[in-house]
Amino acid sequence: MGKKAALFLQSAKQVGGLMAMAVRYNGKEPDKRKGASQEEYALPFEGAWTVVNGGVDKETSHSWGVLTQRYAYDFVVLDDEGRNCPPDADPADPASYYCYGLPVLAPADGVVAEVGTSCPNAQIMLDETVHFGGGDIRGNYVLIDHGNDEFSCLCHLRPGGVLVEAGRHVQRGQRVGFCGSSGCSSHPHLHFHIQKGQSFYTSPGVPVRFAGVAAAPAPNYAAADPRPVPPAAYDDFPPFLTRGLRVEPSGGE
C-alpha cells in the first residue's frame, strides 16, 4: 500500500473511531476531574525536555477534537534560547536536533502490546508543514499495556530505533527505543499519550498523572512556540503537564 493510501485509510479509521467513541461516551469522555490515569507515570526519557504540545484543557490540548490524542504530549529538547537544534546546524537533517536519537523509556511496568518498525523519518519541511514519512501516522512506535486498560503510546521513533518486541515485559525506566521523526512528523520529537484500550482508533486518551517530575517554565519558550500559555495551565502541575514546561525526572526517581 502506498503512503497516500495508507494515510487515507488511517484517517478513515480515525473518523470511524471518533464516531464510535461519540456514541459510547455521549459527551462524558475522560477528563482531569473524572477519568485521569489510574497509574502514576514516569517521564519517558532521561534529562530535561520541554513540552511543546499538550495539556489537560481545550486551550492547551494536543488535539482536542481527536479523542485518542486529546491528552497527548509532544516533547522536544530545547536549549536556553528556545532552540531545538544548534544555530549553525542543518535544520533539514534530523540528526541536527538535540532530541534525535535520545533514549525513550517505558513510563511504567507493563507488557509490550504492539510495535511498529517499518517507517523512515519524514522529510523535514522548513515551513513547518508535516510530511508523511511511511505507512503509519505514528511512525515507528511502541505500545505498552500497563493494566487497568491503560496503554502508553510512544511514537515517531527513529528508523531501527525500536528495542523491544510484542509480548516482552518491560520495567519502568527501561529503554524501549530512540527518539526520531518517523510517520507524520514535522521534526524530531517524542509523542506520548495514554489511551484507555489497545486500539489507536477507538480508545480515548486519558489525562496522564505524572509522578517524580521536576517542572518549571522553559526559558525563552516563546522562541519555539509563539502561542501564549494560559497562566492557569501551570496550576495543573502536579500531576498534569502543560506546554511551555521544561520537565525532568526529580531526584527521587
Coordinates of N, CA and C in Angstrom, one line a residue:
M1 N 0.8 -1.2 0.0 CA 0.0 0.0 0.0 C 0.9 1.3 0.0
G2 N 0.6 2.2 -0.9 CA 1.3 3.4 -0.9 C 1.1 4.3 0.3
K3 N 1.9 5.3 0.4 CA 1.8 6.2 1.6 C 0.5 7.0 1.6
K4 N 0.1 7.5 0.4 CA -1.2 8.2 0.4 C -2.4 7.4 0.7
A5 N -2.4 6.1 0.2 CA -3.4 5.2 0.5 C -3.5 4.8 2.0
A6 N -2.3 4.6 2.6 CA -2.2 4.3 4.0 C -2.7 5.5 4.9
L7 N -2.3 6.7 4.5 CA -2.7 7.9 5.2 C -4.3 8.0 5.1
F8 N -4.8 7.8 4.0 CA -6.3 7.9 3.8 C -7.0 6.8 4.6
L9 N -6.4 5.6 4.6 CA -7.1 4.5 5.4 C -7.0 4.8 6.9
Q10 N -5.9 5.3 7.4 CA -5.8 5.6 8.8 C -6.7 6.8 9.2
S11 N -6.8 7.8 8.3 CA -7.7 8.9 8.5 C -9.1 8.4 8.6
A12 N -9.5 7.5 7.7 CA -10.9 7.0 7.7 C -11.1 6.2 9.0
K13 N -10.2 5.4 9.4 CA -10.3 4.7 10.7 C -10.5 5.6 11.9
Q14 N -9.7 6.7 11.9 CA -9.8 7.7 12.9 C -11.2 8.3 13.0
V15 N -11.7 8.7 11.8 CA -13.1 9.3 11.7 C -14.1 8.3 12.2
G16 N -14.0 7.0 11.8 CA -14.9 6.0 12.3 C -14.8 5.8 13.8
G17 N -13.6 5.8 14.3 CA -13.4 5.7 15.7 C -13.9 6.8 16.5
L18 N -13.8 8.1 16.0 CA -14.4 9.2 16.7 C -15.9 9.1 16.8
M19 N -16.5 8.6 15.7 CA -18.0 8.4 15.7 C -18.4 7.4 16.7
A20 N -17.6 6.3 16.8 CA -17.9 5.2 17.7 C -17.8 5.7 19.2
M21 N -16.7 6.5 19.4 CA -16.5 7.0 20.8 C -17.5 8.0 21.2
A22 N -18.0 8.8 20.2 CA -19.0 9.8 20.5 C -20.3 9.1 21.0
V23 N -20.6 8.0 20.3 CA -21.8 7.2 20.8 C -21.6 6.6 22.1
R24 N -20.4 6.0 22.3 CA -20.1 5.2 23.5 C -20.1 6.2 24.8
Y25 N -19.5 7.3 24.6 CA -19.3 8.2 25.8 C -20.4 9.3 25.9
N26 N -21.0 9.6 24.8 CA -22.1 10.6 24.8 C -21.8 11.9 25.6
G27 N -20.6 12.5 25.2 CA -20.2 13.7 25.9 C -19.6 13.5 27.3
K28 N -19.4 12.3 27.7 CA -18.8 12.1 29.0 C -17.4 11.4 28.9
E29 N -16.6 12.0 28.0 CA -15.3 11.4 27.8 C -14.4 11.7 29.1
P30 N -13.3 10.9 29.2 CA -12.5 11.1 30.4 C -11.9 12.6 30.4
D31 N -11.8 13.1 31.6 CA -11.2 14.5 31.8 C -10.4 14.5 33.1
K32 N -9.8 15.6 33.4 CA -8.9 15.6 34.6 C -9.7 15.5 35.9
R33 N -11.0 15.7 35.9 CA -11.8 15.6 37.1 C -12.3 14.2 37.3
K34 N -12.6 13.5 36.2 CA -13.2 12.1 36.2 C -12.6 11.3 35.0
G35 N -11.6 10.6 35.3 CA -11.1 9.8 34.2 C -9.6 9.9 34.0
A36 N -8.9 10.5 34.9 CA -7.4 10.6 34.7 C -6.8 9.2 34.9
S37 N -5.6 9.0 34.5 CA -5.0 7.7 34.6 C -5.0 7.2 36.0
Q38 N -5.2 5.8 36.2 CA -5.1 5.2 37.5 C -3.6 5.1 37.9
E39 N -2.8 4.8 36.9 CA -1.3 4.7 37.2 C -0.7 6.1 37.2
E40 N 0.3 6.2 38.1 CA 1.1 7.4 38.0 C 2.3 7.1 37.2
Y41 N 2.6 7.9 36.1 CA 3.6 7.5 35.2 C 4.9 8.4 35.3
A42 N 6.0 7.8 35.0 CA 7.3 8.5 35.0 C 7.4 9.1 33.6
L43 N 8.3 10.1 33.5 CA 8.6 10.7 32.2 C 9.3 9.6 31.3
P44 N 9.0 9.6 30.1 CA 9.5 8.5 29.2 C 10.9 8.9 28.6
F45 N 11.7 9.6 29.4 CA 13.0 9.9 28.9 C 13.9 10.3 30.0
E46 N 15.2 10.5 29.7 CA 16.2 10.9 30.7 C 16.5 12.4 30.5
G47 N 16.9 13.1 31.5 CA 17.3 14.5 31.4 C 16.1 15.5 31.2
A48 N 16.4 16.7 30.8 CA 15.4 17.8 30.7 C 14.9 17.9 29.2
W49 N 13.6 17.8 29.1 CA 12.9 18.0 27.8 C 11.8 19.1 28.0
T50 N 11.3 19.6 27.0 CA 10.2 20.6 27.1 C 8.9 20.2 26.4
V51 N 7.8 20.4 27.0 CA 6.5 20.1 26.5 C 6.2 21.2 25.5
V52 N 6.0 20.8 24.2 CA 5.7 21.8 23.1 C 4.3 21.7 22.6
N53 N 3.6 20.6 23.0 CA 2.2 20.4 22.7 C 1.6 19.6 23.8
G54 N 0.4 20.0 24.3 CA -0.3 19.2 25.2 C -0.7 19.9 26.5
G55 N -1.7 19.4 27.1 CA -2.3 19.9 28.3 C -3.6 19.2 28.6
V56 N -4.3 19.6 29.7 CA -5.5 18.9 30.0 C -6.7 19.7 29.8
D57 N -6.6 20.8 29.2 CA -7.7 21.7 28.9 C -7.8 22.0 27.4
K58 N -8.9 22.4 26.9 CA -9.1 22.6 25.5 C -8.1 23.6 24.9
E59 N -7.7 24.6 25.7 CA -6.8 25.7 25.3 C -5.4 25.2 25.1
T60 N -5.0 24.1 25.8 CA -3.6 23.6 25.7 C -3.5 22.2 25.1
S61 N -4.7 21.6 24.8 CA -4.7 20.3 24.3 C -3.8 20.0 23.1
H62 N -3.3 18.9 23.0 CA -2.5 18.5 21.8 C -3.5 18.4 20.6
S63 N -4.6 17.8 20.7 CA -5.6 17.6 19.6 C -7.0 17.4 20.3
W64 N -7.6 18.4 20.7 CA -8.9 18.3 21.5 C -9.9 17.5 20.7
G65 N -10.0 17.7 19.4 CA -11.1 17.0 18.6 C -10.8 15.6 18.3
V66 N -9.5 15.1 18.6 CA -9.2 13.7 18.3 C -9.0 13.0 19.6
L67 N -10.1 12.3 20.0 CA -10.2 11.8 21.4 C -9.0 11.0 21.9
T68 N -8.4 10.1 21.0 CA -7.3 9.3 21.4 C -6.1 10.2 21.8
Q69 N -5.9 11.3 21.1 CA -4.8 12.2 21.3 C -5.2 13.5 22.1
R70 N -6.4 13.5 22.7 CA -6.8 14.7 23.4 C -5.8 15.1 24.5
Y71 N -5.2 14.1 25.2 CA -4.3 14.4 26.3 C -2.9 13.9 26.0
A72 N -2.6 13.9 24.7 CA -1.2 13.6 24.3 C -0.2 14.7 24.6
Y73 N 1.0 14.4 24.5 CA 2.1 15.4 24.7 C 3.2 15.2 23.6
D74 N 3.7 16.3 23.1 CA 4.9 16.3 22.3 C 6.0 16.9 23.1
F75 N 7.1 16.1 23.2 CA 8.3 16.5 23.9 C 9.5 16.8 23.0
V76 N 10.2 17.8 23.2 CA 11.5 18.1 22.5 C 12.5 18.5 23.5
V77 N 13.8 18.6 23.1 CA 14.8 19.2 23.9 C 15.1 20.6 23.3
L78 N 15.0 21.6 24.2 CA 15.2 23.0 23.8 C 16.4 23.5 24.6
D79 N 17.3 24.3 24.0 CA 18.3 25.0 24.8 C 17.8 26.2 25.4
D80 N 18.6 26.9 26.2 CA 18.1 28.1 26.9 C 17.7 29.3 26.1
E81 N 18.0 29.2 24.8 CA 17.5 30.2 23.9 C 16.2 29.8 23.2
G82 N 15.7 28.7 23.5 CA 14.4 28.2 22.9 C 14.6 27.5 21.6
R83 N 15.8 27.1 21.3 CA 16.1 26.4 20.0 C 16.1 24.9 20.2
N84 N 15.6 24.2 19.1 CA 15.6 22.7 19.2 C 16.8 22.1 18.5
C85 N 17.7 23.0 17.9 CA 18.9 22.5 17.3 C 19.9 23.6 17.4
P86 N 21.2 23.4 17.3 CA 22.2 24.5 17.3 C 22.0 25.4 16.2
P87 N 22.4 26.7 16.4 CA 22.1 27.7 15.3 C 22.9 27.5 14.0
D88 N 24.0 26.8 14.1 CA 24.8 26.5 12.9 C 24.5 25.1 12.3
A89 N 23.5 24.4 12.8 CA 23.2 23.1 12.3 C 22.3 23.2 11.1
D90 N 22.2 22.1 10.4 CA 21.3 22.0 9.2 C 19.9 21.6 9.7
P91 N 18.9 22.5 9.7 CA 17.6 22.1 10.2 C 16.9 21.1 9.4
A92 N 17.3 20.8 8.2 CA 16.7 19.7 7.4 C 17.2 18.3 7.7
D93 N 18.2 18.2 8.6 CA 18.8 17.0 8.9 C 18.3 16.6 10.3
P94 N 17.6 15.4 10.4 CA 17.0 15.0 11.7 C 18.1 14.9 12.8
A95 N 19.3 14.5 12.4 CA 20.4 14.3 13.4 C 20.8 15.6 14.0
S96 N 20.4 16.8 13.4 CA 20.8 18.1 14.0 C 20.1 18.4 15.3
Y97 N 19.0 17.8 15.5 CA 18.1 18.2 16.6 C 18.6 17.5 17.9
Y98 N 18.5 18.3 19.0 CA 19.0 17.9 20.3 C 18.4 16.6 20.7
C99 N 17.1 16.4 20.4 CA 16.4 15.2 21.0 C 16.7 13.9 20.1
Y100 N 17.1 14.1 18.9 CA 17.2 13.0 18.0 C 18.1 11.9 18.5
G101 N 17.6 10.7 18.5 CA 18.5 9.5 18.9 C 18.6 9.4 20.4
L102 N 17.9 10.2 21.2 CA 18.0 10.1 22.7 C 17.1 8.9 23.1
P103 N 17.4 8.2 24.2 CA 16.7 7.1 24.6 C 15.2 7.4 25.0
V104 N 14.3 6.5 24.7 CA 12.9 6.6 25.1 C 12.7 5.5 26.1
L105 N 12.0 5.8 27.2 CA 11.9 4.8 28.3 C 10.4 4.4 28.5
A106 N 10.3 3.2 29.0 CA 8.9 2.8 29.5 C 8.5 3.6 30.6
P107 N 7.3 4.2 30.6 CA 6.9 5.1 31.7 C 6.4 4.4 32.9
A108 N 6.2 3.1 32.8 CA 5.7 2.2 33.9 C 5.9 0.8 33.5
D109 N 5.8 -0.1 34.5 CA 5.9 -1.5 34.2 C 4.8 -2.0 33.3
G110 N 5.0 -3.0 32.4 CA 3.9 -3.4 31.6 C 4.4 -4.5 30.6
V111 N 3.6 -4.8 29.6 CA 3.9 -5.7 28.6 C 3.7 -5.0 27.2
V112 N 4.7 -5.2 26.4 CA 4.6 -4.6 25.0 C 3.4 -5.2 24.3
A113 N 2.4 -4.4 23.9 CA 1.3 -4.9 23.1 C 1.5 -4.9 21.6
E114 N 2.2 -3.8 21.1 CA 2.4 -3.7 19.7 C 3.7 -2.9 19.5
V115 N 4.3 -3.1 18.3 CA 5.3 -2.2 17.9 C 5.1 -2.0 16.4
G116 N 5.6 -0.8 15.9 CA 5.7 -0.5 14.5 C 7.1 -0.2 14.2
T117 N 7.7 -0.8 13.1 CA 9.1 -0.7 12.9 C 9.5 -0.4 11.5
S118 N 8.5 -0.1 10.6 CA 8.8 0.0 9.2 C 8.9 1.4 8.6
C119 N 8.8 2.4 9.4 CA 8.7 3.8 8.8 C 10.1 4.5 8.7
P120 N 10.3 5.2 7.6 CA 11.5 6.1 7.6 C 11.2 7.4 8.3
N121 N 12.2 8.2 8.5 CA 12.0 9.5 9.0 C 11.2 10.3 7.9
A122 N 10.4 11.2 8.4 CA 9.7 12.1 7.5 C 10.7 13.2 7.0
Q123 N 10.5 13.7 5.8 CA 11.3 14.8 5.4 C 10.9 16.1 6.2
I124 N 11.9 16.8 6.7 CA 11.7 18.0 7.5 C 11.4 19.1 6.5
M125 N 10.2 19.7 6.6 CA 9.9 20.8 5.8 C 10.1 22.1 6.6
L126 N 10.9 23.0 6.1 CA 11.3 24.2 6.8 C 10.2 25.2 7.0
D127 N 9.1 25.0 6.3 CA 7.9 25.9 6.6 C 7.0 25.3 7.7
E128 N 7.5 24.2 8.4 CA 6.8 23.6 9.5 C 5.5 22.8 9.0
T129 N 5.3 22.6 7.7 CA 4.3 21.7 7.3 C 4.8 20.3 7.6
V130 N 3.8 19.4 7.6 CA 4.1 18.0 8.0 C 4.2 17.1 6.8
H131 N 5.3 16.4 6.6 CA 5.5 15.5 5.5 C 5.3 14.1 6.1
F132 N 4.4 13.3 5.4 CA 4.1 11.9 5.9 C 5.2 11.0 5.5
G133 N 6.0 10.5 6.5 CA 7.1 9.5 6.3 C 6.7 8.1 6.7
G134 N 6.2 7.3 5.7 CA 5.9 5.9 6.0 C 4.5 5.6 5.9
G135 N 4.1 4.4 6.3 CA 2.7 3.9 6.2 C 1.9 4.0 7.4
D136 N 2.4 4.7 8.5 CA 1.7 4.8 9.7 C 1.9 6.2 10.3
I137 N 0.8 6.9 10.6 CA 1.0 8.3 11.1 C 1.8 8.3 12.5
R138 N 1.8 7.2 13.2 CA 2.5 7.1 14.4 C 4.0 6.9 14.1
G139 N 4.4 6.6 12.9 CA 5.7 6.3 12.6 C 6.1 5.0 13.3
N140 N 7.4 4.8 13.7 CA 7.8 3.7 14.4 C 7.4 3.9 15.9
Y141 N 6.7 2.9 16.5 CA 6.1 3.2 17.8 C 6.2 2.0 18.7
V142 N 6.0 2.2 20.0 CA 5.8 1.1 21.0 C 4.6 1.4 21.8
L143 N 3.7 0.4 21.9 CA 2.5 0.5 22.7 C 2.6 -0.5 23.8
I144 N 2.5 0.0 25.0 CA 2.7 -0.8 26.2 C 1.4 -0.9 27.0
D145 N 1.1 -2.2 27.4 CA -0.1 -2.4 28.3 C 0.3 -2.4 29.7
H146 N -0.2 -1.4 30.5 CA 0.1 -1.3 31.9 C -0.9 -1.8 32.8
G147 N -1.9 -2.5 32.3 CA -3.0 -3.0 33.1 C -4.1 -1.9 33.3
N148 N -5.2 -2.3 33.9 CA -6.3 -1.4 34.1 C -6.8 -0.7 32.8
D149 N -6.6 -1.4 31.7 CA -7.0 -0.9 30.4 C -6.3 0.4 30.0
E150 N -5.1 0.6 30.5 CA -4.2 1.7 30.2 C -3.0 1.3 29.4
F151 N -2.9 2.0 28.2 CA -1.8 1.7 27.3 C -1.0 3.0 27.0
S152 N 0.3 2.9 27.1 CA 1.1 4.1 26.7 C 1.5 3.9 25.3
C153 N 1.5 5.0 24.5 CA 1.9 5.0 23.1 C 3.0 6.0 22.9
L154 N 4.2 5.5 22.4 CA 5.4 6.2 22.3 C 5.7 6.2 20.8
C155 N 5.6 7.4 20.1 CA 5.6 7.5 18.7 C 6.8 8.3 18.1
H156 N 6.9 8.1 16.7 CA 7.9 8.8 15.9 C 9.3 8.4 16.2
L157 N 9.5 7.2 16.6 CA 10.9 6.7 16.9 C 11.7 6.6 15.6
R158 N 13.0 6.7 15.7 CA 13.8 6.7 14.6 C 13.8 5.4 13.9
P159 N 14.2 5.3 12.6 CA 14.3 4.0 11.9 C 15.3 3.1 12.6
G160 N 14.9 1.9 12.8 CA 15.8 1.0 13.6 C 15.9 1.3 15.0
G161 N 15.0 2.2 15.5 CA 15.1 2.6 16.9 C 14.1 2.0 17.9
V162 N 13.5 0.9 17.5 CA 12.6 0.2 18.4 C 13.4 -1.0 19.0
L163 N 13.5 -1.0 20.4 CA 14.4 -2.0 21.0 C 13.6 -3.2 21.6
V164 N 12.3 -3.2 21.5 CA 11.5 -4.3 22.1 C 10.6 -4.9 21.0
E165 N 10.0 -6.0 21.4 CA 9.0 -6.7 20.5 C 7.8 -7.0 21.3
A166 N 6.7 -7.2 20.6 CA 5.4 -7.5 21.3 C 5.5 -8.7 22.2
G167 N 4.9 -8.6 23.3 CA 4.9 -9.7 24.3 C 6.0 -9.6 25.3
R168 N 6.9 -8.7 25.2 CA 8.0 -8.6 26.1 C 7.6 -7.8 27.4
H169 N 8.0 -8.2 28.5 CA 7.7 -7.5 29.8 C 8.8 -6.4 29.9
V170 N 8.3 -5.2 30.3 CA 9.3 -4.1 30.4 C 9.0 -3.5 31.8
Q171 N 10.1 -2.8 32.3 CA 10.0 -2.2 33.6 C 10.1 -0.7 33.5
R172 N 9.5 0.0 34.4 CA 9.6 1.5 34.4 C 11.0 1.9 34.3
G173 N 11.2 2.8 33.3 CA 12.6 3.4 33.1 C 13.4 2.5 32.2
Q174 N 12.9 1.4 31.7 CA 13.7 0.6 30.7 C 13.7 1.2 29.3
R175 N 14.8 1.2 28.7 CA 14.9 1.7 27.3 C 14.1 0.8 26.3
V176 N 13.2 1.5 25.6 CA 12.4 0.8 24.6 C 12.6 1.3 23.2
G177 N 13.3 2.4 23.0 CA 13.6 2.9 21.7 C 14.4 4.2 21.7
F178 N 14.4 4.8 20.6 CA 15.2 6.1 20.5 C 14.4 7.1 19.7
C179 N 14.4 8.3 20.1 CA 13.6 9.4 19.5 C 14.0 9.6 18.1
G180 N 13.0 9.9 17.3 CA 13.2 10.1 15.8 C 12.2 11.1 15.3
S181 N 11.9 10.9 14.0 CA 10.9 11.8 13.3 C 10.2 11.0 12.2
S182 N 9.8 9.8 12.5 CA 9.1 9.0 11.5 C 7.6 9.2 11.6
G183 N 6.9 8.8 10.5 CA 5.5 9.0 10.5 C 5.1 10.4 10.1
C184 N 4.0 10.9 10.7 CA 3.5 12.3 10.4 C 4.2 13.1 11.5
S185 N 5.3 13.7 11.1 CA 6.2 14.4 12.0 C 6.8 15.6 11.3
S186 N 6.7 16.8 11.9 CA 7.3 18.0 11.3 C 8.8 18.1 11.5
H187 N 9.3 17.5 12.7 CA 10.7 17.5 13.1 C 10.8 16.5 14.2
P188 N 12.0 16.1 14.6 CA 12.2 15.2 15.6 C 11.5 15.6 16.9
H189 N 10.8 14.7 17.5 CA 10.1 14.9 18.8 C 9.6 13.5 19.3
L190 N 9.2 13.5 20.5 CA 8.6 12.3 21.1 C 7.1 12.6 21.4
H191 N 6.3 11.8 20.7 CA 4.8 11.9 21.0 C 4.5 10.8 22.0
F192 N 3.7 11.2 23.1 CA 3.4 10.3 24.2 C 2.0 10.5 24.6
H193 N 1.2 9.4 24.7 CA -0.1 9.6 25.3 C -0.5 8.2 26.0
I194 N -1.5 8.3 26.9 CA -2.1 7.1 27.5 C -3.5 7.0 26.9
Q195 N -3.8 5.8 26.4 CA -5.1 5.6 25.9 C -5.8 4.5 26.7
K196 N -7.2 4.6 26.7 CA -7.9 3.6 27.5 C -8.4 2.5 26.6
G197 N -7.5 1.5 26.3 CA -7.8 0.5 25.4 C -6.6 0.3 24.4
Q198 N -6.6 -0.8 23.7 CA -5.4 -1.1 22.8 C -5.6 -0.4 21.5
S199 N -6.8 -0.2 21.0 CA -7.0 0.3 19.6 C -6.6 1.8 19.6
F200 N -5.8 2.1 18.6 CA -5.4 3.5 18.3 C -6.6 4.3 17.8
Y201 N -7.6 3.7 17.3 CA -8.7 4.4 16.7 C -10.0 4.5 17.5
T202 N -10.2 3.6 18.5 CA -11.4 3.6 19.2 C -11.2 3.7 20.7
S203 N -10.0 4.1 21.1 CA -9.7 4.2 22.6 C -9.4 5.6 22.9
P204 N -10.2 6.2 23.8 CA -10.0 7.6 24.2 C -8.7 7.8 25.0
G205 N -8.1 8.9 24.8 CA -6.9 9.3 25.6 C -7.4 9.7 27.0
V206 N -6.5 9.5 28.0 CA -6.9 10.0 29.4 C -5.8 10.9 29.9
P207 N -6.2 11.9 30.7 CA -5.2 12.8 31.3 C -4.1 11.9 32.1
V208 N -2.9 12.3 31.9 CA -1.8 11.5 32.4 C -1.4 12.1 33.8
R209 N -1.5 11.2 34.8 CA -1.0 11.7 36.1 C 0.5 11.3 36.2
F210 N 1.4 12.3 36.2 CA 2.8 12.0 36.3 C 3.3 12.1 37.8
A211 N 4.4 11.4 38.1 CA 5.0 11.4 39.4 C 6.5 11.4 39.2
G212 N 7.2 12.0 40.2 CA 8.6 12.0 40.1 C 9.1 13.0 39.1
V213 N 8.5 14.1 38.9 CA 8.8 15.1 37.9 C 9.1 16.4 38.5
A214 N 10.2 17.0 38.1 CA 10.5 18.4 38.4 C 10.2 19.3 37.2
A215 N 9.5 20.4 37.4 CA 9.0 21.2 36.2 C 9.1 22.7 36.5
A216 N 9.4 23.4 35.5 CA 9.4 24.9 35.6 C 9.2 25.5 34.2
P217 N 8.7 26.7 34.0 CA 8.5 27.3 32.7 C 9.9 27.3 31.9
A218 N 9.8 26.8 30.7 CA 11.0 26.7 29.9 C 11.5 28.1 29.6
P219 N 12.8 28.4 29.7 CA 13.4 29.7 29.3 C 13.2 30.0 27.8
N220 N 12.8 31.2 27.5 CA 12.7 31.7 26.1 C 11.8 30.7 25.3
Y221 N 10.7 30.2 26.0 CA 9.8 29.3 25.3 C 9.2 29.9 24.1
A222 N 8.9 31.2 24.1 CA 8.2 31.9 23.0 C 9.0 31.8 21.7
A223 N 10.3 31.6 21.8 CA 11.1 31.5 20.6 C 10.8 30.2 19.9
A224 N 10.3 29.2 20.6 CA 10.0 27.9 20.0 C 8.5 27.8 19.6
D225 N 7.7 28.6 20.4 CA 6.2 28.4 20.3 C 5.6 29.8 20.6
P226 N 5.1 30.5 19.6 CA 4.6 31.9 19.9 C 3.2 31.9 20.5
R227 N 2.6 30.7 20.6 CA 1.2 30.6 21.3 C 1.4 31.0 22.8
P228 N 0.5 31.8 23.3 CA 0.6 32.1 24.7 C 0.1 30.9 25.5
V229 N 0.8 30.7 26.7 CA 0.3 29.7 27.6 C -0.6 30.3 28.6
P230 N -1.8 29.9 28.8 CA -2.7 30.4 29.8 C -2.1 30.3 31.2
P231 N -1.9 31.3 32.0 CA -1.2 31.2 33.2 C -1.8 30.1 34.1
A232 N -3.1 29.9 34.1 CA -3.7 29.0 35.0 C -3.3 27.5 34.6
A233 N -2.8 27.3 33.4 CA -2.5 26.0 33.0 C -1.4 25.4 33.8
Y234 N -0.5 26.3 34.3 CA 0.6 25.8 35.2 C 0.1 25.3 36.5
D235 N -1.1 25.7 36.9 CA -1.7 25.2 38.1 C -2.0 23.8 38.1
D236 N -2.1 23.2 36.9 CA -2.5 21.8 36.8 C -1.3 20.8 37.2
F237 N -0.1 21.4 37.4 CA 1.0 20.6 37.8 C 1.3 20.8 39.3
P238 N 1.5 19.7 40.0 CA 1.3 18.3 39.7 C -0.2 18.0 39.8
P239 N -0.6 16.9 39.2 CA 0.2 15.8 38.5 C 0.2 16.0 36.9
F240 N -0.5 17.0 36.4 CA -0.6 17.1 34.9 C 0.4 18.1 34.4
L241 N 0.9 17.8 33.2 CA 1.8 18.7 32.5 C 1.1 19.6 31.5
T242 N 1.7 20.7 31.1 CA 1.2 21.5 30.0 C 2.3 22.1 29.2
R243 N 2.0 22.5 28.0 CA 3.0 23.0 27.1 C 3.7 24.3 27.7
G244 N 4.9 24.4 27.4 CA 5.7 25.5 28.0 C 6.5 25.1 29.2
L245 N 6.3 23.9 29.7 CA 7.1 23.5 30.9 C 8.3 22.7 30.4
R246 N 9.5 23.0 31.1 CA 10.6 22.2 31.0 C 10.6 21.1 32.1
V247 N 10.7 19.9 31.8 CA 10.4 18.8 32.7 C 11.6 17.8 32.7
E248 N 11.9 17.3 33.9 CA 12.9 16.3 34.0 C 12.6 15.4 35.2
P249 N 13.1 14.2 35.3 CA 12.9 13.3 36.5 C 13.5 14.0 37.7
S250 N 12.7 14.0 38.8 CA 13.2 14.6 40.0 C 14.2 13.7 40.7
G251 N 14.9 14.2 41.7 CA 16.0 13.5 42.3 C 15.5 12.2 42.9
G252 N 14.3 12.1 43.3 CA 13.8 10.9 43.9 C 13.6 9.7 43.0
E253 N 13.6 10.0 41.7 CA 13.4 8.9 40.8 C 14.6 8.2 40.4

